[in-house]
Coordinates of C-alpha atoms and ligand atoms in Angstrom, one line a residue:
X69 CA -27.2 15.5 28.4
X70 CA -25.9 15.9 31.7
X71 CA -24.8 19.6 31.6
X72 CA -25.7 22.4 29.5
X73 CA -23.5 25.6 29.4
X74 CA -25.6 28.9 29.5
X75 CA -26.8 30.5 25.7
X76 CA -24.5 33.8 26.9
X77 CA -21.7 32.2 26.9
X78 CA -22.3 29.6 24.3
X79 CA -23.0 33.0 22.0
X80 CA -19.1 34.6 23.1
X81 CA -17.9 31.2 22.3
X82 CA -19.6 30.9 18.9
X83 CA -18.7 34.7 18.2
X84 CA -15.0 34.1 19.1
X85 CA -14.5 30.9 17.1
X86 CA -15.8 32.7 14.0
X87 CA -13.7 36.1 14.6
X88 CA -10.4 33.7 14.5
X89 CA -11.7 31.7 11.4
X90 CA -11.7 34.9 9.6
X91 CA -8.6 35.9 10.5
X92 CA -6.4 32.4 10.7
X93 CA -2.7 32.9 11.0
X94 CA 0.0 30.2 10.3
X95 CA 2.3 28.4 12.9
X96 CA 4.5 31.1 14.7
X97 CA 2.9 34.1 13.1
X98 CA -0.2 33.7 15.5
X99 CA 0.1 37.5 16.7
X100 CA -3.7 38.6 16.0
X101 CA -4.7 35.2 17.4
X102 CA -2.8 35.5 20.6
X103 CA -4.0 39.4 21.2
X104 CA -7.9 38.1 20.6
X105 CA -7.4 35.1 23.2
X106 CA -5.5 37.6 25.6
X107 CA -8.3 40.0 25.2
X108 CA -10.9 37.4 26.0
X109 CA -9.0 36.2 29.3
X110 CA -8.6 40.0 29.8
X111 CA -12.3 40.2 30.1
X112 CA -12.7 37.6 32.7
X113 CA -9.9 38.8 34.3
X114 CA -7.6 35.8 34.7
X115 CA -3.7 36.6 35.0
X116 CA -2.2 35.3 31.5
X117 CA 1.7 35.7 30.4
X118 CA 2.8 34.8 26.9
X119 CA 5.8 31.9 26.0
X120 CA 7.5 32.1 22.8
X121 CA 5.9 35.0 21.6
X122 CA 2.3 33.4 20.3
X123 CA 2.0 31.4 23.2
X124 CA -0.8 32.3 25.7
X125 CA -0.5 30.7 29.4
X126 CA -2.9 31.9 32.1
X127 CA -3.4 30.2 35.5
X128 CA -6.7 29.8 37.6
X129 CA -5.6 29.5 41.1
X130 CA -6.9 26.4 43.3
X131 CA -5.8 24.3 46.1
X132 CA -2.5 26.1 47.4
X133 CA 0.3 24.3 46.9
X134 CA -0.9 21.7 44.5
X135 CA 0.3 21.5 41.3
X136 CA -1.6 21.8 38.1
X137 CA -4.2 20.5 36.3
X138 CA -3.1 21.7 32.1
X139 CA -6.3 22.3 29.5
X140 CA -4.6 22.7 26.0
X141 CA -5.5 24.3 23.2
X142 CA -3.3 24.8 19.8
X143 CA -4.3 27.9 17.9
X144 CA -2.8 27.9 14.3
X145 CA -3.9 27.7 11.2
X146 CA -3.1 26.1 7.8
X147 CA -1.6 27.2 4.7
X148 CA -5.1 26.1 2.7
X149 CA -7.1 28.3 0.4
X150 CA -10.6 28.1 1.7
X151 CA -13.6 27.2 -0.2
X152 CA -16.3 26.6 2.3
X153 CA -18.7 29.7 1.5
X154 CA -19.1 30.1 5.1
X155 CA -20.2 34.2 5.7
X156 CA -17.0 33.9 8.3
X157 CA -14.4 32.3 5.6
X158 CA -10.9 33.4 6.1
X159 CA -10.1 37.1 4.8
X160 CA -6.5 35.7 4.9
X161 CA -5.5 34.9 1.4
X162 CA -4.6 31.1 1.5
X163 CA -4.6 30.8 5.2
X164 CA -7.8 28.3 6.8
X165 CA -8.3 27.1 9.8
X166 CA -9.1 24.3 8.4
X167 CA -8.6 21.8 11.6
X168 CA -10.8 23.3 13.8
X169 CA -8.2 25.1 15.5
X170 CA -10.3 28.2 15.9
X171 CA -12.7 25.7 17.2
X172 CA -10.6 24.1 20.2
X173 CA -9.7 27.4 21.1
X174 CA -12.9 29.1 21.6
X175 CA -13.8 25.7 23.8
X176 CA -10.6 26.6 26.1
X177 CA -11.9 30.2 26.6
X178 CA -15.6 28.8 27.1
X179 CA -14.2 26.3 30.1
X180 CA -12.1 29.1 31.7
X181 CA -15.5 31.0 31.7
X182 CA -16.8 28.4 33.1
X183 CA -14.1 27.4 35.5
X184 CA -13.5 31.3 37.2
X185 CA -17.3 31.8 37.8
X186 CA -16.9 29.2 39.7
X187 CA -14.2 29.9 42.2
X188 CA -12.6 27.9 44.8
X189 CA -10.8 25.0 42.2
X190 CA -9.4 22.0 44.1
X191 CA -6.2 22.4 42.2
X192 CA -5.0 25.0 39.9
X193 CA -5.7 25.0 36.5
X194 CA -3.3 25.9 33.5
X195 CA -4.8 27.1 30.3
X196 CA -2.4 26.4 27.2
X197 CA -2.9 28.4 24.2
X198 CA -0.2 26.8 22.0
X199 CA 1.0 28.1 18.7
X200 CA 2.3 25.7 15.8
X201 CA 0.6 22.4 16.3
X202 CA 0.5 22.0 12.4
X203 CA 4.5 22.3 12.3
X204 CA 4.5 19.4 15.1
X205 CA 6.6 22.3 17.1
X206 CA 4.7 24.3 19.4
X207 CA 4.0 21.5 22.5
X208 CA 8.1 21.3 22.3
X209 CA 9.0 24.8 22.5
X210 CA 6.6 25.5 25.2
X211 CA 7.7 22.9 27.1
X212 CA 11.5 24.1 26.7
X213 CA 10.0 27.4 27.9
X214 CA 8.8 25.7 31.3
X215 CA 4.8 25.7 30.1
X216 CA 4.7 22.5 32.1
X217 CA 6.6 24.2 35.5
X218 CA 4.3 23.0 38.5
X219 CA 1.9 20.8 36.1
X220 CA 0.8 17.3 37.4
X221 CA -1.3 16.1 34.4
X222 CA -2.9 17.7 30.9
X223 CA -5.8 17.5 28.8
X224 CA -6.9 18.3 25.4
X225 CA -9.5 17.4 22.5
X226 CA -10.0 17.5 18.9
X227 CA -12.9 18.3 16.9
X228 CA -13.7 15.2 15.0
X229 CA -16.4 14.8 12.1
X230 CA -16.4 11.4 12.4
X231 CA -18.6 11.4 15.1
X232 CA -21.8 13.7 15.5
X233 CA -22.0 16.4 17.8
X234 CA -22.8 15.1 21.8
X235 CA -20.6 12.3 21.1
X236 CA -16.8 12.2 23.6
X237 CA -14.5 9.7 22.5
X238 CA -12.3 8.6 25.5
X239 CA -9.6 5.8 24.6
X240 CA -7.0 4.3 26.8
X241 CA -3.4 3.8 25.0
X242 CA -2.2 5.1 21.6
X243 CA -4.5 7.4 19.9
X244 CA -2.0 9.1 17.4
X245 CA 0.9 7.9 15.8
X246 CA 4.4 9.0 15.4
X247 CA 5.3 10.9 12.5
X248 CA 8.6 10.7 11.3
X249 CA 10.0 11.8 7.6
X250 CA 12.9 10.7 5.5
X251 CA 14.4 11.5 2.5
X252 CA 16.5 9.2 0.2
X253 CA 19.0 10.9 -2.5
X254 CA 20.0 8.1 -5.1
X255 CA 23.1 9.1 -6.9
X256 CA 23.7 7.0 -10.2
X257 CA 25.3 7.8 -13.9
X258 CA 23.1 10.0 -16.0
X259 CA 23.8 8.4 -19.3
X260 CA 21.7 8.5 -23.2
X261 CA 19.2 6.8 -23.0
X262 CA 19.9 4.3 -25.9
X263 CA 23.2 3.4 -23.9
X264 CA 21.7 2.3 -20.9
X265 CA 24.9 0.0 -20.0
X266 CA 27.1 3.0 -19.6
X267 CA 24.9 4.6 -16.7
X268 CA 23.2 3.6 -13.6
X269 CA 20.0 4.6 -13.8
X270 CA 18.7 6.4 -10.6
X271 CA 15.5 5.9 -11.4
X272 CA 15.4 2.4 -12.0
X273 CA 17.4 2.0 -8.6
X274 CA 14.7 4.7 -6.9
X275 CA 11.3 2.5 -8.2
X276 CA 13.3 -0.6 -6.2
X277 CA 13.4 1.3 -3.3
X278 CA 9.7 2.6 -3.2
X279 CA 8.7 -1.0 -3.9
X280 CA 11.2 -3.0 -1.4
X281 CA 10.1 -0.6 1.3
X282 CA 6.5 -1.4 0.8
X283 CA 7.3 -4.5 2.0
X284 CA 8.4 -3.6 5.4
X285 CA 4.5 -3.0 6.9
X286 CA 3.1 -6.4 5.3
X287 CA 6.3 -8.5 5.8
X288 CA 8.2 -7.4 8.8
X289 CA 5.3 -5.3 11.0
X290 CA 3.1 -7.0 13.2
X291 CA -0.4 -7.0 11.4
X292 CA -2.5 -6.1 15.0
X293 CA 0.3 -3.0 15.3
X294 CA -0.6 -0.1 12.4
X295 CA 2.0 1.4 11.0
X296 CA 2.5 3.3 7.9
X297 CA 5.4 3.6 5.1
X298 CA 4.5 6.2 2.5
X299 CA 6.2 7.7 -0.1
X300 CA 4.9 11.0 -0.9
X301 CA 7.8 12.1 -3.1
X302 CA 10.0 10.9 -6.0
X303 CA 11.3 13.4 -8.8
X304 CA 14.3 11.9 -11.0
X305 CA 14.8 12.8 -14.7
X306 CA 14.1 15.7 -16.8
X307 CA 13.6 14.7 -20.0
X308 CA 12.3 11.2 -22.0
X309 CA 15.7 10.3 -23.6
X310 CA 18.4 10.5 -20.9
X311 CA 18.7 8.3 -18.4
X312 CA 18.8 9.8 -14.8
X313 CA 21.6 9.9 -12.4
X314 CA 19.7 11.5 -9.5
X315 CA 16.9 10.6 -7.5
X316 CA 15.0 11.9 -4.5
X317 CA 12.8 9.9 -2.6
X318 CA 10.7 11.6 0.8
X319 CA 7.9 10.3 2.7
X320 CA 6.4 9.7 5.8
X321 CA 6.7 6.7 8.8
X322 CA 3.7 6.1 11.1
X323 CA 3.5 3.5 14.1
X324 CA 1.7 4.0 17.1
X325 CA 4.1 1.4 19.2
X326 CA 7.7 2.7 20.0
X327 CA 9.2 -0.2 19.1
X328 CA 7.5 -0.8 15.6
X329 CA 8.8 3.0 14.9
X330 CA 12.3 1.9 15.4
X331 CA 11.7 -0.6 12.9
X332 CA 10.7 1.0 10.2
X333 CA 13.2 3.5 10.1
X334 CA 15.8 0.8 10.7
X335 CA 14.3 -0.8 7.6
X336 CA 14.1 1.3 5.4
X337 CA 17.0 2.8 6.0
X338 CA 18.9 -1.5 5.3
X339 CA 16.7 -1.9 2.5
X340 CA 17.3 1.2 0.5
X341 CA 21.1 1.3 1.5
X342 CA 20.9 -2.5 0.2
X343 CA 19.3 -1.4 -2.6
X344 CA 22.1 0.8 -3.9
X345 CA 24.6 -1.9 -3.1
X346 CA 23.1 -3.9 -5.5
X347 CA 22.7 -1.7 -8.1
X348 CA 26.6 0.3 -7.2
X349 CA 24.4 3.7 -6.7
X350 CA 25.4 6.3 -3.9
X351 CA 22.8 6.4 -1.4
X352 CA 21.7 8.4 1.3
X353 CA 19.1 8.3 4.1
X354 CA 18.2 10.8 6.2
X355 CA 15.7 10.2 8.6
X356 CA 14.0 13.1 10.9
X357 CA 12.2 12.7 13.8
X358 CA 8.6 14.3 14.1
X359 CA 5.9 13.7 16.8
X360 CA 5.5 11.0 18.9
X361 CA 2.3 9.4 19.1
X362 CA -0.3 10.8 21.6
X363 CA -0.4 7.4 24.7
X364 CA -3.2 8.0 26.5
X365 CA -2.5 7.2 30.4
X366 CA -4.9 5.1 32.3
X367 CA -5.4 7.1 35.6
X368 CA -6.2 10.0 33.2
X369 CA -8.4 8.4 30.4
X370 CA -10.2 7.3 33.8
X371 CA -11.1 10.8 35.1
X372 CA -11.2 11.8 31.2
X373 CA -14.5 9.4 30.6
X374 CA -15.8 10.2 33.9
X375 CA -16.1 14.2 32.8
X376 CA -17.3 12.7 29.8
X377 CA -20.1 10.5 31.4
X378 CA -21.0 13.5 33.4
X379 CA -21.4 16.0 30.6
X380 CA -22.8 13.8 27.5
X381 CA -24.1 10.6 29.7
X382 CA -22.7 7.1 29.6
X383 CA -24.2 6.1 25.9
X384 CA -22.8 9.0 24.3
X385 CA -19.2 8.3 25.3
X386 CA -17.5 6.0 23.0
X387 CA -13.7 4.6 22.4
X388 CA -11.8 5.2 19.1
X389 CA -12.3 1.7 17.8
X390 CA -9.7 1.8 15.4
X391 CA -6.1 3.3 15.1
X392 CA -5.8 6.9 14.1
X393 CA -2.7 7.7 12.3
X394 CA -2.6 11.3 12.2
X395 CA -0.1 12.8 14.3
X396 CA -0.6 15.4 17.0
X397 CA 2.4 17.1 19.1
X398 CA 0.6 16.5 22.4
X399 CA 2.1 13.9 22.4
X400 CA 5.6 15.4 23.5
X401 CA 3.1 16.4 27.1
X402 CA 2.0 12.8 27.5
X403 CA 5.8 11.9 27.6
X404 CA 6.4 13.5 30.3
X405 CA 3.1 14.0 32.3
X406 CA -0.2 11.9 32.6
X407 CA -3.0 13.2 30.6
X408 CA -5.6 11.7 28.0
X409 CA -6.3 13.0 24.5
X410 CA -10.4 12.7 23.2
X411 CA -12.2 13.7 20.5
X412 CA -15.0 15.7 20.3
X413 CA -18.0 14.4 18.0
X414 CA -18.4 17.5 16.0
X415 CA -20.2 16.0 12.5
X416 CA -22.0 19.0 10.7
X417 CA -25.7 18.3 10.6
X418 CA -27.3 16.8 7.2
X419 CA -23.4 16.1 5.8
X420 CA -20.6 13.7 6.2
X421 CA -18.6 16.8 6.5
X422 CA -15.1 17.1 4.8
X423 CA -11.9 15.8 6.0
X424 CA -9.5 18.0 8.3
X425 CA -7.5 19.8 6.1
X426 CA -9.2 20.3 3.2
X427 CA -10.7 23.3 1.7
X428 CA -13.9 22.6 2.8
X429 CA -13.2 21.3 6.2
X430 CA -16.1 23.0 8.4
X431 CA -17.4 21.3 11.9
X432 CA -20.8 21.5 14.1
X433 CA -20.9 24.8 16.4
X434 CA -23.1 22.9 18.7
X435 CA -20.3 21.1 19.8
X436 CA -18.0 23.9 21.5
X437 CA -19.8 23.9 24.7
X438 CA -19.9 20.5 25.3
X439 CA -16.1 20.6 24.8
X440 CA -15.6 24.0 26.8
X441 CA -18.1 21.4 29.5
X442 CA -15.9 18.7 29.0
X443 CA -12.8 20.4 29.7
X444 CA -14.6 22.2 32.9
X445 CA -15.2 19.1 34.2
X446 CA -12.7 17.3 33.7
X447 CA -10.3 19.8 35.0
X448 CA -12.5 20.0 38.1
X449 CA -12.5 16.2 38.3
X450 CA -8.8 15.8 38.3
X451 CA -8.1 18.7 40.7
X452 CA -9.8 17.4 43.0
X453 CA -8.1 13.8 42.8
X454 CA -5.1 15.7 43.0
X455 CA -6.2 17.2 46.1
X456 CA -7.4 14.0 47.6
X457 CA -4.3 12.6 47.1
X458 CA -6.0 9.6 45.0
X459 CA -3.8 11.3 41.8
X460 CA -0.1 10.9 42.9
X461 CA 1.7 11.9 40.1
X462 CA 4.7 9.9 40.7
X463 CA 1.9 6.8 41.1
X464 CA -0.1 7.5 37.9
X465 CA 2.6 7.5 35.4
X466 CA 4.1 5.3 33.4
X467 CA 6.8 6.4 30.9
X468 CA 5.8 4.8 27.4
X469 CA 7.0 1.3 27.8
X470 CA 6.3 0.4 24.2
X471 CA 3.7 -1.4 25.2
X472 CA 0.2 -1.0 22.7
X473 CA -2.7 -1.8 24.9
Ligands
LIG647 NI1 -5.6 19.6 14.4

């Protein structure tokens, strides 16, 4: 490896990651959280102000006049009771960090330790401590309180079990999907259930719809563009021998392309309407928009696997290889700023781990500093691109075309 970040600070990093797993707090309610991380930029003595009340911001000065390099963090927690046995488990009844949260956080701190002992930063640096990423809200309400004043590009990273610790994954393009919800009330004629032609049975008309809809991905959907139609909810009925005259259907839509998103929804929302036509049930859609997904820019994934090459050398640095659908709220950054989005390989040793939000979700400590590393360098990278003039902002980005590389 190309770096190695000193064992003092690789122990504060390890000691804070473990003080916030014990106490995780949910989206918005991050008070204890935000007073820890305040206390720790306290320490190295870097200026910090807070946005929306959870919100931590601190700047690193550099290059006068320049604008900002943004390292992001997101700090909240998960309504999940934890099961991992870990001696640091949550003391917060049904509350985990159980996405490596407290993680990512403890690598921001590490790479602002790492960043002010240095001094003298091309650019400035902005260090974003931002509540509610679970909620898909946080990124946007910062934003609307001006956490992106004077910023020219952003970085983040996830934790990632998927990969073992030392590995980066830098991709170009799409690496998170939209995440969009909707929620279909069928009203029919309730009816008994031996005199099925004097109703319309909801349920009958609801089982169309989740099967019709299916269709949309495989029928209508580029294969070579993923996208996802899932529904995670359907209650009708209450009791075996009446027929229902209400349904609800909810579930998610995922597409990584713009476009393909606006297809779905149209879809479903023609198919189920058709549906009830067909069938003379009231129907209503209701479709809510949630995350974008994350489109790394080029310029940035460029300085992004140049850190990368520099901190965990060129055959530990990989590309995502396939589409992740999850959905991440950095997204709303990216669509207004450069920036790149990478994972870190974080696989605990001797296990295939357990997925992100689960009970037993747990991730390698020996990964943090190569993140907090990462982040360092990265910021240092594209600071000093910014300075050099080689990173105009107005140059580097492209607002999302549509266009999946
Ligand atoms: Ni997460």
């Amino acid at each position: 490896m190309g770096q190695s970040v000193e064992s003092a600070v690789v122990e504060r990093m390890v000691a804070i990651r473990r003080d916030l797993h014990r106490y995780p707090e949910l989206s918005w309610q991050e008070f204890q959280t935000a007073e820890r991380i305040s206390a720790a930029l306290h320490e190295l003595e870097i200026p910090q102000r807070r946005l929306m009340g959870t919100g931590v911001v601190a700047d690193l000065p550099g290059g006068d006049g320049l604008a900002a390099v943004a390292l992001r963090a997101d700090i909240d927690a998960l309504p999940i009771q934890e099961e991992t046995g870990l001696p640091f488990a949550s003391a917060n009844d049904g509350v985990m960090h159980a996405c490596g949260h407290d993680g990512h956080t403890s690598i921001l701190l590490g790479a602002a330790e790492l960043l002010t002992r240095e001094g003298d930063l091309p650019a400035p640096v902005r260090l974003i401590f931002q509540p509610a990423e679970e909620k898909g809200a946080g990124a946007k309400a910062l934003m609307e309180a001006g956490v992106l004043e004077n910023v020219a590009i952003a970085f983040a990273g996830h934790l990632d079990r998927h990969f073992s610790t030392g590995i980066l994954v830098v991709t170009d393009g799409a690496v998170s999907a939209s995440t969009d919800h909707f929620k279909i009330c069928v009203t029919g004629q309730g009816g008994h259930a031996a005199r099925p032609h004097e109703t319309i049975d909801a349920v009958v008309v609801g089982s169309l719809i989740v099967t019709a809809i299916q269709t949309i991905v495989s029928r209508e959907i580029d294969p070579t563009h993923p996208s996802i139609v899932t529904v995670g909810r359907f209650e009708a009925g209450k009791v075996p021998n009446v027929i229902a005259g209400q349904a609800e259907l909810e579930g998610t839509i995922r597409a990584q392309d713009p476009q393909v998103r606006e297809h779905l929804k149209k879809s479903i929302r023609r198919m189920a309407e058709s549906i009830g036509q067909l069938h003379q049930a009231g129907l209503e859609v209701e479709i809510t928009d949630g995350t974008p997904p994350v489109i790394n820019t080029p310029n940035a994934t460029a300085l992004a696997r140049r850190a990368a090459v520099e901190v965990v050398g060129e055959e530990h640095v990989r590309t995502l290889g396939r589409a992740n659908m999850g959905g991440e709220d950095f997204a709303y950054y990216l669509a207004e700023i450069p920036g790149c989005y990478i994972r870190f390989g974080a696989r605990p040793p001797g296990s295939s781990g357990f997925a992100a939000h689960s009970s037993r979700f747990d991730f390698d400590e020996a990964a943090l500093p190569i993140g907090a590393a990462w982040m360092a360098e990265v910021a240092r990278r594209a600071g000093a691109a910014l300075k050099n003039g080689d990173l105009e902002v107005s140059d580097t980005f492209e607002r999302v075309s549509g266009v999946v590389p």
